[in-house]
């Protein structure tokens, strides 16, 4: 049985019984013992002669990090797509696309993602003619970084049968020019018109991409993910299938809390599934529903109109339908995770949870949760804190989306990402990245929560700095927070005897360095399930 | 000495019937332990109980301090 003895570390245990731990012994995937300073000898006696001894040379060790909002299949497959996150102008996007088109046979699809025009010199979204010039011979679709909007070229629109006469699908928009012709920009469920005609990746391709993905995430110190369904939930079955294949071959190298699309709630209930079913590696998680869209696409549902479009966005699922989902799931022992970005969506949802769940004792210890809680009024923060409903939030969006938020909601930006207010009010917070929407590096997330500045230090002093968190609070959000909201705080989230042996070693002490430098910290070792899965 | 106790999920059943939300502000004598606090509201000390004091893992023997926030919830059983 694998045994590790870690000595000379600075363990941030998050366990009040071990405030100054310097050593840890693991055995067979569990933490066997934790030793405070001066107890190293005792800990050493607990392992056999074959244990691997690792001298940490005073380095900081955190509990393995969990990303509580991740789209793993999309992210892993995206590693093979045209990556546009770093593109700094429309010309740059066209150049990258033209290059890819040269390497791609005519007629074969080109998929790309990650562009975000809000920081470009000319902040205009690309249209189909921009794409046609760069890639005239292949169908192309390029998702915006928020995944709520995509742009397609003429060939892709043709293959999808989208013309000036195509009506907008329910909960979707096809942007059109003055003549009524589609511009190539597709919003929300209109993206599905094109997506439906792209040949899906094979399961072998998915499994391969996932294997590569595990390694990439270990380098970032991630050992667990809460894996969320994308809108429509079509990624659910192929993702679940691939996870089970990887699990059967012993290759599942992350702990996955796998959400079920609300479109499949009836089947889940009929099968008798409950949130939490599974083992140490793969468990059935929350039922995922959507109440509104995104701020970048101006489809998040707001109390007052956007500054630039003059409308208030839209609900994506009627609240009564969400109430029915919550009621049914609640009775069946399934917890629900509802996407809500806008202040109207959050207000309505909190009212719904008050009405539907407040006076019943749930079947499962796993709380319901709201995903993003991006714009929320102070009174609603206080109401949320009174509920047994957790907030799953993404600090990296704060800094990625500052300009877009200012542009879309102006002075109401003071209600955006109010992490300090939520924590002080008593809301349980779990942090994630929403990858591939944003970079999955959790140290970028911790940096953003602590500084509310971009990694270039903008703006000086931080954006609405009153909402900054301490480093310890931010680390909690990537460790104990996700453990609590998945009912697994007895097994994950802290460095405690008996818990699963997931640990991450950093090259510098993020509690001691300047907060502005936290994002530069690197993982030097990741231990998953008592095994060293990454070391530098 | 005042402390705040938050009861989550199925443990909400131990809240007084007239309470709103899931938090209780309670007064305990100096030197009281987490276990005494749980006894005060009738939460049984089980192995599957998860106790966090100010967000950190703690056992029932932990001595309470003024202003502590104690969160308790049932663990998801099984593996």
mmCIF file of C-alpha atoms in Angstrom, chain A residues 298-533:
data_model
loop_
_atom_site.group_PDB
_atom_site.id
_atom_site.type_symbol
_atom_site.label_atom_id
_atom_site.label_comp_id
_atom_site.label_asym_id
_atom_site.label_seq_id
_atom_site.Cartn_x
_atom_site.Cartn_y
_atom_site.Cartn_z
ATOM 1 C CA UNK A 298 -26.727 41.019 -22.215
ATOM 2 C CA UNK A 299 -29.030 38.074 -21.578
ATOM 3 C CA UNK A 300 -28.628 38.018 -17.777
ATOM 4 C CA UNK A 301 -31.966 39.004 -16.238
ATOM 5 C CA UNK A 302 -31.638 42.428 -14.579
ATOM 6 C CA UNK A 303 -33.920 44.505 -12.340
ATOM 7 C CA UNK A 304 -33.145 47.616 -14.415
ATOM 8 C CA UNK A 305 -32.163 47.955 -18.101
ATOM 9 C CA UNK A 306 -28.591 47.557 -19.316
ATOM 10 C CA UNK A 307 -26.808 50.856 -19.906
ATOM 11 C CA UNK A 308 -26.145 50.071 -23.567
ATOM 12 C CA UNK A 309 -29.036 47.967 -24.876
ATOM 13 C CA UNK A 310 -31.880 49.479 -22.882
ATOM 14 C CA UNK A 311 -33.510 46.133 -22.090
ATOM 15 C CA UNK A 312 -33.332 43.934 -19.008
ATOM 16 C CA UNK A 313 -32.149 40.627 -20.455
ATOM 17 C CA UNK A 314 -34.349 37.593 -20.101
ATOM 18 C CA UNK A 315 -35.294 34.622 -17.973
ATOM 19 C CA UNK A 316 -34.204 31.395 -19.663
ATOM 20 C CA UNK A 317 -36.477 29.092 -17.708
ATOM 21 C CA UNK A 318 -39.715 30.359 -16.178
ATOM 22 C CA UNK A 319 -39.454 30.507 -12.359
ATOM 23 C CA UNK A 320 -42.495 28.273 -11.993
ATOM 24 C CA UNK A 321 -40.695 25.609 -13.993
ATOM 25 C CA UNK A 322 -37.622 25.941 -11.772
ATOM 26 C CA UNK A 323 -39.859 25.710 -8.697
ATOM 27 C CA UNK A 324 -41.274 22.448 -10.040
ATOM 28 C CA UNK A 325 -37.741 21.135 -10.641
ATOM 29 C CA UNK A 326 -36.655 22.062 -7.087
ATOM 30 C CA UNK A 327 -39.764 20.502 -5.527
ATOM 31 C CA UNK A 328 -39.410 17.267 -7.435
ATOM 32 C CA UNK A 329 -35.641 17.023 -6.919
ATOM 33 C CA UNK A 330 -35.923 17.887 -3.223
ATOM 34 C CA UNK A 331 -38.374 15.081 -2.572
ATOM 35 C CA UNK A 332 -36.161 12.615 -4.440
ATOM 36 C CA UNK A 333 -32.974 13.495 -2.532
ATOM 37 C CA UNK A 334 -31.422 15.403 -5.390
ATOM 38 C CA UNK A 335 -29.946 18.832 -4.721
ATOM 39 C CA UNK A 336 -30.321 21.535 -7.366
ATOM 40 C CA UNK A 337 -27.794 24.045 -8.742
ATOM 41 C CA UNK A 338 -29.381 26.973 -10.566
ATOM 42 C CA UNK A 339 -27.441 29.358 -12.799
ATOM 43 C CA UNK A 340 -28.315 32.992 -11.967
ATOM 44 C CA UNK A 341 -26.290 36.030 -13.067
ATOM 45 C CA UNK A 342 -28.581 39.072 -13.052
ATOM 46 C CA UNK A 343 -29.963 40.780 -9.941
ATOM 47 C CA UNK A 344 -33.539 40.034 -11.071
ATOM 48 C CA UNK A 345 -32.764 36.333 -11.598
ATOM 49 C CA UNK A 346 -31.092 36.111 -8.176
ATOM 50 C CA UNK A 347 -33.956 37.911 -6.429
ATOM 51 C CA UNK A 348 -36.593 35.703 -8.004
ATOM 52 C CA UNK A 349 -34.599 32.587 -7.236
ATOM 53 C CA UNK A 350 -34.100 33.459 -3.578
ATOM 54 C CA UNK A 351 -37.841 34.072 -3.279
ATOM 55 C CA UNK A 352 -38.410 30.703 -4.900
ATOM 56 C CA UNK A 353 -36.081 28.897 -2.481
ATOM 57 C CA UNK A 354 -37.738 30.669 0.469
ATOM 58 C CA UNK A 355 -41.132 29.541 -0.728
ATOM 59 C CA UNK A 356 -40.265 26.001 -1.782
ATOM 60 C CA UNK A 357 -37.641 24.782 0.673
ATOM 61 C CA UNK A 358 -37.605 26.878 3.798
ATOM 62 C CA UNK A 359 -40.234 24.948 5.698
ATOM 63 C CA UNK A 360 -39.259 21.433 4.689
ATOM 64 C CA UNK A 361 -36.461 19.271 6.048
ATOM 65 C CA UNK A 362 -34.420 18.052 3.082
ATOM 66 C CA UNK A 363 -33.830 14.375 2.382
ATOM 67 C CA UNK A 364 -30.144 14.883 1.614
ATOM 68 C CA UNK A 365 -27.383 16.701 3.521
ATOM 69 C CA UNK A 366 -26.292 18.371 0.292
ATOM 70 C CA UNK A 367 -27.512 21.977 0.031
ATOM 71 C CA UNK A 368 -29.039 23.515 -3.051
ATOM 72 C CA UNK A 369 -26.849 26.139 -4.629
ATOM 73 C CA UNK A 370 -26.936 29.139 -6.916
ATOM 74 C CA UNK A 371 -24.251 29.276 -9.582
ATOM 75 C CA UNK A 372 -22.512 32.652 -10.163
ATOM 76 C CA UNK A 373 -24.724 34.942 -7.980
ATOM 77 C CA UNK A 374 -22.997 37.605 -10.013
ATOM 78 C CA UNK A 375 -25.119 40.710 -9.446
ATOM 79 C CA UNK A 376 -27.142 40.752 -6.226
ATOM 80 C CA UNK A 377 -28.634 43.587 -4.166
ATOM 81 C CA UNK A 378 -27.639 43.895 -0.477
ATOM 82 C CA UNK A 379 -31.097 42.985 0.809
ATOM 83 C CA UNK A 380 -31.041 39.815 -1.252
ATOM 84 C CA UNK A 381 -27.612 38.884 0.132
ATOM 85 C CA UNK A 382 -29.147 38.987 3.618
ATOM 86 C CA UNK A 383 -32.098 36.861 2.494
ATOM 87 C CA UNK A 384 -29.770 34.323 0.855
ATOM 88 C CA UNK A 385 -27.773 34.027 4.083
ATOM 89 C CA UNK A 386 -30.941 32.976 5.905
ATOM 90 C CA UNK A 387 -31.383 30.043 3.547
ATOM 91 C CA UNK A 388 -29.665 26.695 3.439
ATOM 92 C CA UNK A 389 -28.567 27.542 -0.113
ATOM 93 C CA UNK A 390 -24.888 27.935 -1.021
ATOM 94 C CA UNK A 391 -23.308 30.365 -3.479
ATOM 95 C CA UNK A 392 -20.916 28.991 -6.068
ATOM 96 C CA UNK A 393 -18.951 31.978 -7.383
ATOM 97 C CA UNK A 394 -15.975 32.611 -9.673
ATOM 98 C CA UNK A 395 -13.511 35.267 -8.454
ATOM 99 C CA UNK A 396 -11.553 35.288 -11.731
ATOM 100 C CA UNK A 397 -14.616 36.695 -13.517
ATOM 101 C CA UNK A 398 -14.312 39.816 -11.343
ATOM 102 C CA UNK A 399 -11.084 40.866 -12.975
ATOM 103 C CA UNK A 400 -11.677 39.351 -16.424
ATOM 104 C CA UNK A 401 -14.985 41.153 -16.798
ATOM 105 C CA UNK A 402 -14.490 44.511 -15.046
ATOM 106 C CA UNK A 403 -14.660 46.626 -18.246
ATOM 107 C CA UNK A 404 -17.636 44.673 -19.610
ATOM 108 C CA UNK A 405 -19.472 44.958 -16.300
ATOM 109 C CA UNK A 406 -18.890 48.726 -16.122
ATOM 110 C CA UNK A 407 -20.089 49.092 -19.700
ATOM 111 C CA UNK A 408 -23.216 46.993 -19.256
ATOM 112 C CA UNK A 409 -24.460 48.044 -15.808
ATOM 113 C CA UNK A 410 -22.464 51.197 -14.946
ATOM 114 C CA UNK A 411 -22.787 52.250 -11.296
ATOM 115 C CA UNK A 412 -24.673 49.039 -10.480
ATOM 116 C CA UNK A 413 -21.265 47.344 -10.707
ATOM 117 C CA UNK A 414 -21.083 47.963 -6.956
ATOM 118 C CA UNK A 415 -23.575 45.075 -6.602
ATOM 119 C CA UNK A 416 -21.377 42.726 -8.668
ATOM 120 C CA UNK A 417 -19.421 39.898 -7.035
ATOM 121 C CA UNK A 418 -19.994 41.065 -3.424
ATOM 122 C CA UNK A 419 -17.948 38.266 -1.863
ATOM 123 C CA UNK A 420 -17.152 40.146 1.371
ATOM 124 C CA UNK A 421 -20.795 40.998 1.951
ATOM 125 C CA UNK A 422 -21.883 37.423 1.262
ATOM 126 C CA UNK A 423 -19.278 35.922 3.572
ATOM 127 C CA UNK A 424 -20.011 38.408 6.369
ATOM 128 C CA UNK A 425 -23.739 37.739 6.039
ATOM 129 C CA UNK A 426 -23.058 34.014 6.517
ATOM 130 C CA UNK A 427 -23.477 32.676 2.968
ATOM 131 C CA UNK A 428 -21.412 29.520 2.302
ATOM 132 C CA UNK A 429 -19.120 30.340 -0.625
ATOM 133 C CA UNK A 430 -17.445 27.863 -2.958
ATOM 134 C CA UNK A 431 -15.036 29.094 -5.629
ATOM 135 C CA UNK A 432 -14.512 27.967 -9.172
ATOM 136 C CA UNK A 433 -13.316 29.263 -12.526
ATOM 137 C CA UNK A 434 -16.127 28.317 -14.920
ATOM 138 C CA UNK A 435 -13.406 26.955 -17.249
ATOM 139 C CA UNK A 436 -13.335 27.064 -20.247
ATOM 140 C CA UNK A 437 -15.050 30.440 -19.760
ATOM 141 C CA UNK A 438 -12.036 31.560 -17.728
ATOM 142 C CA UNK A 439 -8.543 30.295 -16.926
ATOM 143 C CA UNK A 440 -8.755 27.324 -14.536
ATOM 144 C CA UNK A 441 -5.657 28.292 -12.513
ATOM 145 C CA UNK A 442 -6.994 28.507 -8.924
ATOM 146 C CA UNK A 443 -4.109 30.774 -7.914
ATOM 147 C CA UNK A 444 -5.467 33.320 -10.401
ATOM 148 C CA UNK A 445 -8.820 32.967 -8.616
ATOM 149 C CA UNK A 446 -7.274 33.408 -5.162
ATOM 150 C CA UNK A 447 -5.344 36.446 -6.453
ATOM 151 C CA UNK A 448 -8.534 37.978 -7.888
ATOM 152 C CA UNK A 449 -10.543 37.416 -4.679
ATOM 153 C CA UNK A 450 -7.787 38.914 -2.520
ATOM 154 C CA UNK A 451 -6.823 41.909 -4.692
ATOM 155 C CA UNK A 452 -9.797 42.539 -7.026
ATOM 156 C CA UNK A 453 -7.141 43.589 -9.506
ATOM 157 C CA UNK A 454 -6.085 42.195 -12.852
ATOM 158 C CA UNK A 455 -2.792 40.372 -12.884
ATOM 159 C CA UNK A 456 -1.321 43.611 -14.276
ATOM 160 C CA UNK A 457 -2.388 45.409 -11.086
ATOM 161 C CA UNK A 458 -5.368 47.244 -12.550
ATOM 162 C CA UNK A 459 -7.084 49.221 -11.032
ATOM 163 C CA UNK A 460 -4.687 50.368 -8.291
ATOM 164 C CA UNK A 461 -6.195 49.538 -4.915
ATOM 165 C CA UNK A 462 -8.672 47.087 -6.436
ATOM 166 C CA UNK A 463 -12.117 47.237 -8.030
ATOM 167 C CA UNK A 464 -14.745 47.865 -5.317
ATOM 168 C CA UNK A 465 -11.994 46.937 -2.848
ATOM 169 C CA UNK A 466 -14.385 46.714 0.095
ATOM 170 C CA UNK A 467 -15.328 43.266 -1.246
ATOM 171 C CA UNK A 468 -11.774 41.867 -1.015
ATOM 172 C CA UNK A 469 -11.171 38.667 0.949
ATOM 173 C CA UNK A 470 -8.189 37.476 2.985
ATOM 174 C CA UNK A 471 -5.906 34.790 1.550
ATOM 175 C CA UNK A 472 -7.224 32.304 4.131
ATOM 176 C CA UNK A 473 -10.823 33.015 3.091
ATOM 177 C CA UNK A 474 -9.958 32.625 -0.586
ATOM 178 C CA UNK A 475 -8.164 29.318 0.021
ATOM 179 C CA UNK A 476 -11.208 28.156 2.000
ATOM 180 C CA UNK A 477 -13.343 28.888 -1.049
ATOM 181 C CA UNK A 478 -11.283 26.481 -3.156
ATOM 182 C CA UNK A 479 -11.129 23.750 -0.483
ATOM 183 C CA UNK A 480 -13.596 23.562 2.386
ATOM 184 C CA UNK A 481 -16.307 25.536 0.590
ATOM 185 C CA UNK A 482 -16.723 23.012 -2.235
ATOM 186 C CA UNK A 483 -16.433 20.136 0.278
ATOM 187 C CA UNK A 484 -19.277 21.595 2.359
ATOM 188 C CA UNK A 485 -21.615 22.173 -0.561
ATOM 189 C CA UNK A 486 -21.155 18.639 -1.840
ATOM 190 C CA UNK A 487 -21.740 17.048 1.579
ATOM 191 C CA UNK A 488 -18.124 15.853 1.723
ATOM 192 C CA UNK A 489 -16.590 17.989 4.470
ATOM 193 C CA UNK A 490 -15.892 14.811 6.447
ATOM 194 C CA UNK A 491 -13.587 13.555 3.673
ATOM 195 C CA UNK A 492 -12.226 16.599 1.879
ATOM 196 C CA UNK A 493 -11.413 20.264 2.433
ATOM 197 C CA UNK A 494 -8.854 20.092 5.232
ATOM 198 C CA UNK A 495 -5.654 18.284 6.124
ATOM 199 C CA UNK A 496 -7.037 16.069 8.866
ATOM 200 C CA UNK A 497 -6.438 12.460 9.904
ATOM 201 C CA UNK A 498 -8.827 10.124 8.084
ATOM 202 C CA UNK A 499 -9.546 12.460 5.183
ATOM 203 C CA UNK A 500 -8.624 11.684 1.593
ATOM 204 C CA UNK A 501 -4.962 12.384 0.901
ATOM 205 C CA UNK A 502 -5.178 15.209 -1.642
ATOM 206 C CA UNK A 503 -2.489 17.850 -1.094
ATOM 207 C CA UNK A 504 -0.801 20.582 -3.043
ATOM 208 C CA UNK A 505 2.656 22.064 -2.431
ATOM 209 C CA UNK A 506 3.420 25.621 -3.583
ATOM 210 C CA UNK A 507 6.790 27.161 -4.417
ATOM 211 C CA UNK A 508 6.093 30.190 -2.219
ATOM 212 C CA UNK A 509 4.027 31.099 0.808
ATOM 213 C CA UNK A 510 0.986 32.967 -0.497
ATOM 214 C CA UNK A 511 0.123 34.024 3.071
ATOM 215 C CA UNK A 512 3.397 35.920 3.366
ATOM 216 C CA UNK A 513 4.113 37.400 -0.073
ATOM 217 C CA UNK A 514 2.596 40.590 -1.496
ATOM 218 C CA UNK A 515 -0.992 39.769 -2.518
ATOM 219 C CA UNK A 516 -0.301 41.230 -5.997
ATOM 220 C CA UNK A 517 2.205 38.402 -6.571
ATOM 221 C CA UNK A 518 -0.060 35.485 -5.582
ATOM 222 C CA UNK A 519 -0.845 34.681 -9.218
ATOM 223 C CA UNK A 520 2.845 34.028 -9.853
ATOM 224 C CA UNK A 521 2.941 31.173 -7.332
ATOM 225 C CA UNK A 522 3.527 27.778 -8.904
ATOM 226 C CA UNK A 523 2.570 24.318 -7.817
ATOM 227 C CA UNK A 524 5.644 22.176 -7.187
ATOM 228 C CA UNK A 525 3.840 18.967 -6.228
ATOM 229 C CA UNK A 526 0.311 17.594 -6.332
ATOM 230 C CA UNK A 527 -0.709 14.541 -4.345
ATOM 231 C CA UNK A 528 -3.967 12.878 -5.314
ATOM 232 C CA UNK A 529 -5.347 9.898 -3.463
ATOM 233 C CA UNK A 530 -2.055 9.462 -1.603
ATOM 234 C CA UNK A 531 -0.020 9.346 -4.842
ATOM 235 C CA UNK A 532 2.303 11.989 -6.228
ATOM 236 C CA UNK A 533 0.663 12.791 -9.568
#
